[in-house]
Amino acid sequence: MKKLYLFLVLLLFLVSCEKELDFHYHDVAPQLVIEGKISNAGSMVKLTRTCPMDEPMNHTPIVDAEIVITDLTSEESSFLSVSDDGFFYDDSPGAIGHEYQIEVHYEGKSFQSKSLMRPPVRILDLEFQWIKMPYDYVAVLQISFLDLETTDDCYWIRLYRNGEPYMWLLSDDRSAVNGVINEVTMTSRKDIDEEDEKSVLKDGDEVKVIIAPIDRRMYDYLIAIQSDSNGPSMFSGDYCLGYFIASTEAEASIVFCPDLMEEFN
C-alpha cells in the first residue's frame, strides 16, 4: 500500500507539472520532401517542399534536380528523367533480392537512401461484410494474403477507391497464423447519408488493394505518420523528409455490392 501511495503521489506530481513550450513552427524554412520507389515497373520519384502552417498546400513538384538509382548488387546505375507531370522516371525494372540506392542532388545538397527489393506476396482473398456497430452497420473489408517466408516481414497495404487513394494500413508477420495474414479495416457505414465523403462507398465502387513488402524502418516511419509523431530518418546526407522503397507490389480488386454482403451482429 505504501508503494502504491508513493506511486500515486508521483503520478499526480508529474501530471501537475506544466511548462509552456514555444515551438516556432511558423518560421521553419521549407524542407525538401523525396517520395521514391522502384518496382518491377521501374522507378518513380517525386520531389516537393513542405509548406508553412499558415499557407495553402503547394503541390508544385521540383523538376531541376539530378536523381540516380544504383543497383548495388549488379553495380549498374541509371539517371532518372523528368516527365511533364513533374515526376522523375526510369523504365528499368527492379530485381527481387537486389539492393538499390537513390541519390538526389539538389541546390548543392545530396541525399541518399537504400532499400532491398523483396518478393511479392500472394493475395488470397478480399471480402466485404457488414458488422453491427452501436450506431449502424459498417462495411468491413477483410484482406487475406500469404506471409513471406522470411522473418520480421512488414507490409504497407494501400486501398484505392475507383482509382483514387482511399486509405492505407500496416501489417507485419507477428499477426500471421499458419503462414496467412488476415487484416480487416472498417470502411463505409450502411447509411451513406451519415457517412463522411472520405470513407463512403457506393454500390458498384471498385476497391483496389495493393500490398508492398517493406522493411522495419519503413514500417516505423509509416507508424510515425499515422500517430503524428517522430519517426526514423530515411535518408542520409543533408536533411530532408520522405522515403525510398524497393518493392514488388501485389494487387487485387473487389467491387462493393452492399446488397450481397452478409450481416454479422
PDB file of N, CA and C in Angstrom, residues 179-239:
ATOM      1  N   GLY A 179       1.074 -19.151 -41.659  1.00  0.00           N
ATOM      2  CA  GLY A 179       1.592 -18.533 -42.879  1.00  0.00           C
ATOM      3  C   GLY A 179       0.638 -17.596 -43.584  1.00  0.00           C
ATOM      4  N   VAL A 180      -0.523 -17.334 -42.996  1.00  0.00           N
ATOM      5  CA  VAL A 180      -1.516 -16.454 -43.615  1.00  0.00           C
ATOM      6  C   VAL A 180      -1.773 -15.252 -42.710  1.00  0.00           C
ATOM      7  N   ILE A 181      -1.826 -14.067 -43.318  1.00  0.00           N
ATOM      8  CA  ILE A 181      -2.152 -12.847 -42.594  1.00  0.00           C
ATOM      9  C   ILE A 181      -3.546 -12.392 -42.999  1.00  0.00           C
ATOM     10  N   ASN A 182      -4.380 -12.141 -42.008  1.00  0.00           N
ATOM     11  CA  ASN A 182      -5.729 -11.615 -42.235  1.00  0.00           C
ATOM     12  C   ASN A 182      -5.819 -10.233 -41.596  1.00  0.00           C
ATOM     13  N   GLU A 183      -6.024  -9.220 -42.411  1.00  0.00           N
ATOM     14  CA  GLU A 183      -6.184  -7.865 -41.911  1.00  0.00           C
ATOM     15  C   GLU A 183      -7.597  -7.390 -42.226  1.00  0.00           C
ATOM     16  N   VAL A 184      -8.177  -6.632 -41.309  1.00  0.00           N
ATOM     17  CA  VAL A 184      -9.510  -6.076 -41.536  1.00  0.00           C
ATOM     18  C   VAL A 184      -9.454  -4.572 -41.327  1.00  0.00           C
ATOM     19  N   THR A 185     -10.276  -3.855 -42.078  1.00  0.00           N
ATOM     20  CA  THR A 185     -10.356  -2.413 -41.917  1.00  0.00           C
ATOM     21  C   THR A 185     -11.790  -1.963 -42.120  1.00  0.00           C
ATOM     22  N   MET A 186     -12.233  -1.055 -41.288  1.00  0.00           N
ATOM     23  CA  MET A 186     -13.576  -0.512 -41.406  1.00  0.00           C
ATOM     24  C   MET A 186     -13.614   0.517 -42.526  1.00  0.00           C
ATOM     25  N   THR A 187     -14.675   0.461 -43.323  1.00  0.00           N
ATOM     26  CA  THR A 187     -14.795   1.400 -44.442  1.00  0.00           C
ATOM     27  C   THR A 187     -16.052   2.249 -44.266  1.00  0.00           C
ATOM     28  N   SER A 188     -17.095   1.980 -45.052  1.00  0.00           N
ATOM     29  CA  SER A 188     -18.279   2.834 -45.092  1.00  0.00           C
ATOM     30  C   SER A 188     -19.401   2.280 -44.227  1.00  0.00           C
ATOM     31  N   ARG A 189     -20.131   3.142 -43.567  1.00  0.00           N
ATOM     32  CA  ARG A 189     -21.327   2.707 -42.865  1.00  0.00           C
ATOM     33  C   ARG A 189     -22.476   2.503 -43.847  1.00  0.00           C
ATOM     34  N   LYS A 190     -23.509   1.796 -43.423  1.00  0.00           N
ATOM     35  CA  LYS A 190     -24.610   1.448 -44.319  1.00  0.00           C
ATOM     36  C   LYS A 190     -25.421   2.671 -44.731  1.00  0.00           C
ATOM     37  N   ASP A 191     -25.686   3.537 -43.793  1.00  0.00           N
ATOM     38  CA  ASP A 191     -26.405   4.772 -44.089  1.00  0.00           C
ATOM     39  C   ASP A 191     -25.406   5.799 -44.615  1.00  0.00           C
ATOM     40  N   ILE A 192     -25.254   5.824 -45.939  1.00  0.00           N
ATOM     41  CA  ILE A 192     -24.211   6.681 -46.506  1.00  0.00           C
ATOM     42  C   ILE A 192     -24.520   8.169 -46.354  1.00  0.00           C
ATOM     43  N   ASP A 193     -25.789   8.513 -46.047  1.00  0.00           N
ATOM     44  CA  ASP A 193     -26.119   9.922 -45.804  1.00  0.00           C
ATOM     45  C   ASP A 193     -25.444  10.433 -44.533  1.00  0.00           C
ATOM     46  N   GLU A 194     -25.099   9.511 -43.637  1.00  0.00           N
ATOM     47  CA  GLU A 194     -24.439   9.886 -42.385  1.00  0.00           C
ATOM     48  C   GLU A 194     -22.930   9.659 -42.441  1.00  0.00           C
ATOM     49  N   GLU A 195     -22.427   9.196 -43.583  1.00  0.00           N
ATOM     50  CA  GLU A 195     -21.012   8.865 -43.719  1.00  0.00           C
ATOM     51  C   GLU A 195     -20.232  10.037 -44.281  1.00  0.00           C
ATOM     52  N   ASP A 196     -18.981  10.145 -43.834  1.00  0.00           N
ATOM     53  CA  ASP A 196     -18.075  11.158 -44.367  1.00  0.00           C
ATOM     54  C   ASP A 196     -17.705  10.803 -45.801  1.00  0.00           C
ATOM     55  N   GLU A 197     -17.619  11.811 -46.645  1.00  0.00           N
ATOM     56  CA  GLU A 197     -17.315  11.568 -48.061  1.00  0.00           C
ATOM     57  C   GLU A 197     -15.972  10.872 -48.243  1.00  0.00           C
ATOM     58  N   LYS A 198     -15.046  11.059 -47.302  1.00  0.00           N
ATOM     59  CA  LYS A 198     -13.739  10.411 -47.403  1.00  0.00           C
ATOM     60  C   LYS A 198     -13.843   8.902 -47.266  1.00  0.00           C
ATOM     61  N   SER A 199     -14.887   8.411 -46.595  1.00  0.00           N
ATOM     62  CA  SER A 199     -14.997   6.987 -46.316  1.00  0.00           C
ATOM     63  C   SER A 199     -16.132   6.296 -47.068  1.00  0.00           C
ATOM     64  N   VAL A 200     -17.080   7.041 -47.606  1.00  0.00           N
ATOM     65  CA  VAL A 200     -18.284   6.447 -48.167  1.00  0.00           C
ATOM     66  C   VAL A 200     -17.969   5.554 -49.370  1.00  0.00           C
ATOM     67  N   LEU A 201     -18.639   4.403 -49.402  1.00  0.00           N
ATOM     68  CA  LEU A 201     -18.590   3.509 -50.549  1.00  0.00           C
ATOM     69  C   LEU A 201     -20.005   3.335 -51.076  1.00  0.00           C
ATOM     70  N   LYS A 202     -20.140   3.360 -52.396  1.00  0.00           N
ATOM     71  CA  LYS A 202     -21.441   3.228 -53.028  1.00  0.00           C
ATOM     72  C   LYS A 202     -21.466   1.954 -53.872  1.00  0.00           C
ATOM     73  N   ASP A 203     -22.648   1.471 -54.129  1.00  0.00           N
ATOM     74  CA  ASP A 203     -22.844   0.248 -54.907  1.00  0.00           C
ATOM     75  C   ASP A 203     -22.128   0.374 -56.251  1.00  0.00           C
ATOM     76  N   GLY A 204     -21.261  -0.599 -56.541  1.00  0.00           N
ATOM     77  CA  GLY A 204     -20.521  -0.595 -57.801  1.00  0.00           C
ATOM     78  C   GLY A 204     -19.139   0.011 -57.725  1.00  0.00           C
ATOM     79  N   ASP A 205     -18.793   0.625 -56.598  1.00  0.00           N
ATOM     80  CA  ASP A 205     -17.444   1.173 -56.453  1.00  0.00           C
ATOM     81  C   ASP A 205     -16.418   0.041 -56.480  1.00  0.00           C
ATOM     82  N   GLU A 206     -15.299   0.277 -57.144  1.00  0.00           N
ATOM     83  CA  GLU A 206     -14.208  -0.700 -57.161  1.00  0.00           C
ATOM     84  C   GLU A 206     -13.159  -0.307 -56.143  1.00  0.00           C
ATOM     85  N   VAL A 207     -12.793  -1.249 -55.289  1.00  0.00           N
ATOM     86  CA  VAL A 207     -11.731  -1.039 -54.307  1.00  0.00           C
ATOM     87  C   VAL A 207     -10.547  -1.920 -54.696  1.00  0.00           C
ATOM     88  N   LYS A 208      -9.434  -1.269 -54.981  1.00  0.00           N
ATOM     89  CA  LYS A 208      -8.210  -1.993 -55.333  1.00  0.00           C
ATOM     90  C   LYS A 208      -7.272  -1.994 -54.136  1.00  0.00           C
ATOM     91  N   VAL A 209      -6.706  -3.155 -53.852  1.00  0.00           N
ATOM     92  CA  VAL A 209      -5.776  -3.318 -52.739  1.00  0.00           C
ATOM     93  C   VAL A 209      -4.388  -3.597 -53.300  1.00  0.00           C
ATOM     94  N   ILE A 210      -3.400  -2.812 -52.865  1.00  0.00           N
ATOM     95  CA  ILE A 210      -2.004  -3.001 -53.264  1.00  0.00           C
ATOM     96  C   ILE A 210      -1.190  -3.267 -52.006  1.00  0.00           C
ATOM     97  N   ILE A 211      -0.467  -4.375 -52.003  1.00  0.00           N
ATOM     98  CA  ILE A 211       0.351  -4.753 -50.844  1.00  0.00           C
ATOM     99  C   ILE A 211       1.823  -4.718 -51.241  1.00  0.00           C
ATOM    100  N   ALA A 212       2.609  -3.952 -50.503  1.00  0.00           N
ATOM    101  CA  ALA A 212       4.045  -3.835 -50.757  1.00  0.00           C
ATOM    102  C   ALA A 212       4.821  -4.304 -49.530  1.00  0.00           C
ATOM    103  N   PRO A 213       5.647  -5.334 -49.656  1.00  0.00           N
ATOM    104  CA  PRO A 213       6.538  -5.699 -48.544  1.00  0.00           C
ATOM    105  C   PRO A 213       7.552  -4.583 -48.289  1.00  0.00           C
ATOM    106  N   ILE A 214       7.754  -4.231 -47.037  1.00  0.00           N
ATOM    107  CA  ILE A 214       8.674  -3.163 -46.673  1.00  0.00           C
ATOM    108  C   ILE A 214       9.542  -3.624 -45.508  1.00  0.00           C
ATOM    109  N   ASP A 215      10.607  -2.875 -45.221  1.00  0.00           N
ATOM    110  CA  ASP A 215      11.451  -3.232 -44.084  1.00  0.00           C
ATOM    111  C   ASP A 215      10.914  -2.574 -42.810  1.00  0.00           C
ATOM    112  N   ARG A 216      11.498  -2.956 -41.674  1.00  0.00           N
ATOM    113  CA  ARG A 216      11.018  -2.471 -40.388  1.00  0.00           C
ATOM    114  C   ARG A 216      11.197  -0.956 -40.250  1.00  0.00           C
ATOM    115  N   ARG A 217      12.241  -0.415 -40.837  1.00  0.00           N
ATOM    116  CA  ARG A 217      12.464   1.031 -40.729  1.00  0.00           C
ATOM    117  C   ARG A 217      11.350   1.797 -41.435  1.00  0.00           C
ATOM    118  N   MET A 218      10.949   1.341 -42.634  1.00  0.00           N
ATOM    119  CA  MET A 218       9.848   1.971 -43.342  1.00  0.00           C
ATOM    120  C   MET A 218       8.543   1.793 -42.574  1.00  0.00           C
ATOM    121  N   TYR A 219       8.358   0.624 -41.970  1.00  0.00           N
ATOM    122  CA  TYR A 219       7.182   0.366 -41.145  1.00  0.00           C
ATOM    123  C   TYR A 219       7.107   1.383 -40.000  1.00  0.00           C
ATOM    124  N   ASP A 220       8.216   1.584 -39.298  1.00  0.00           N
ATOM    125  CA  ASP A 220       8.241   2.539 -38.192  1.00  0.00           C
ATOM    126  C   ASP A 220       8.008   3.964 -38.687  1.00  0.00           C
ATOM    127  N   TYR A 221       8.518   4.284 -39.875  1.00  0.00           N
ATOM    128  CA  TYR A 221       8.313   5.602 -40.471  1.00  0.00           C
ATOM    129  C   TYR A 221       6.822   5.848 -40.701  1.00  0.00           C
ATOM    130  N   LEU A 222       6.119   4.851 -41.250  1.00  0.00           N
ATOM    131  CA  LEU A 222       4.693   4.996 -41.528  1.00  0.00           C
ATOM    132  C   LEU A 222       3.867   5.004 -40.246  1.00  0.00           C
ATOM    133  N   ILE A 223       4.302   4.233 -39.248  1.00  0.00           N
ATOM    134  CA  ILE A 223       3.638   4.273 -37.944  1.00  0.00           C
ATOM    135  C   ILE A 223       3.710   5.682 -37.366  1.00  0.00           C
ATOM    136  N   ALA A 224       4.856   6.331 -37.509  1.00  0.00           N
ATOM    137  CA  ALA A 224       5.031   7.693 -37.009  1.00  0.00           C
ATOM    138  C   ALA A 224       4.092   8.661 -37.723  1.00  0.00           C
ATOM    139  N   ILE A 225       3.913   8.466 -39.028  1.00  0.00           N
ATOM    140  CA  ILE A 225       2.989   9.324 -39.772  1.00  0.00           C
ATOM    141  C   ILE A 225       1.568   9.129 -39.274  1.00  0.00           C
ATOM    142  N   GLN A 226       1.178   7.883 -39.026  1.00  0.00           N
ATOM    143  CA  GLN A 226      -0.166   7.603 -38.527  1.00  0.00           C
ATOM    144  C   GLN A 226      -0.424   8.269 -37.179  1.00  0.00           C
ATOM    145  N   SER A 227       0.578   8.334 -36.335  1.00  0.00           N
ATOM    146  CA  SER A 227       0.401   8.843 -34.987  1.00  0.00           C
ATOM    147  C   SER A 227       0.890  10.281 -34.819  1.00  0.00           C
ATOM    148  N   ASP A 228       1.240  10.942 -35.936  1.00  0.00           N
ATOM    149  CA  ASP A 228       1.729  12.329 -35.892  1.00  0.00           C
ATOM    150  C   ASP A 228       2.896  12.482 -34.926  1.00  0.00           C
ATOM    151  N   SER A 229       3.832  11.547 -34.987  1.00  0.00           N
ATOM    152  CA  SER A 229       4.990  11.593 -34.093  1.00  0.00           C
ATOM    153  C   SER A 229       6.280  11.509 -34.907  1.00  0.00           C
ATOM    154  N   ASN A 230       7.388  11.553 -34.209  1.00  0.00           N
ATOM    155  CA  ASN A 230       8.682  11.470 -34.875  1.00  0.00           C
ATOM    156  C   ASN A 230       8.981  10.043 -35.310  1.00  0.00           C
ATOM    157  N   GLY A 231       9.556   9.893 -36.497  1.00  0.00           N
ATOM    158  CA  GLY A 231       9.942   8.586 -36.992  1.00  0.00           C
ATOM    159  C   GLY A 231      11.399   8.581 -37.391  1.00  0.00           C
ATOM    160  N   PRO A 232      11.896   7.441 -37.845  1.00  0.00           N
ATOM    161  CA  PRO A 232      13.295   7.355 -38.255  1.00  0.00           C
ATOM    162  C   PRO A 232      13.561   8.157 -39.512  1.00  0.00           C
ATOM    163  N   SER A 233      14.765   8.680 -39.622  1.00  0.00           N
ATOM    164  CA  SER A 233      15.171   9.376 -40.842  1.00  0.00           C
ATOM    165  C   SER A 233      15.459   8.348 -41.923  1.00  0.00           C
ATOM    166  N   MET A 234      14.872   8.540 -43.098  1.00  0.00           N
ATOM    167  CA  MET A 234      15.004   7.567 -44.172  1.00  0.00           C
ATOM    168  C   MET A 234      16.152   7.885 -45.124  1.00  0.00           C
ATOM    169  N   PHE A 235      16.762   9.068 -44.969  1.00  0.00           N
ATOM    170  CA  PHE A 235      17.841   9.485 -45.859  1.00  0.00           C
ATOM    171  C   PHE A 235      19.075   9.880 -45.060  1.00  0.00           C
ATOM    172  N   SER A 236      20.232   9.605 -45.635  1.00  0.00           N
ATOM    173  CA  SER A 236      21.497  10.095 -45.096  1.00  0.00           C
ATOM    174  C   SER A 236      21.947  11.285 -45.941  1.00  0.00           C
ATOM    175  N   GLY A 237      23.021  11.928 -45.517  1.00  0.00           N
ATOM    176  CA  GLY A 237      23.477  13.128 -46.220  1.00  0.00           C
ATOM    177  C   GLY A 237      22.828  14.354 -45.620  1.00  0.00           C
ATOM    178  N   ASP A 238      22.461  15.310 -46.461  1.00  0.00           N
ATOM    179  CA  ASP A 238      21.790  16.512 -45.975  1.00  0.00           C
ATOM    180  C   ASP A 238      20.370  16.175 -45.532  1.00  0.00           C
ATOM    181  N   TYR A 239      19.789  17.099 -44.761  1.00  0.00           N
ATOM    182  CA  TYR A 239      18.487  16.820 -44.170  1.00  0.00           C
ATOM    183  C   TYR A 239      17.359  16.948 -45.189  1.00  0.00           C
TER     184      TYR A 239
END
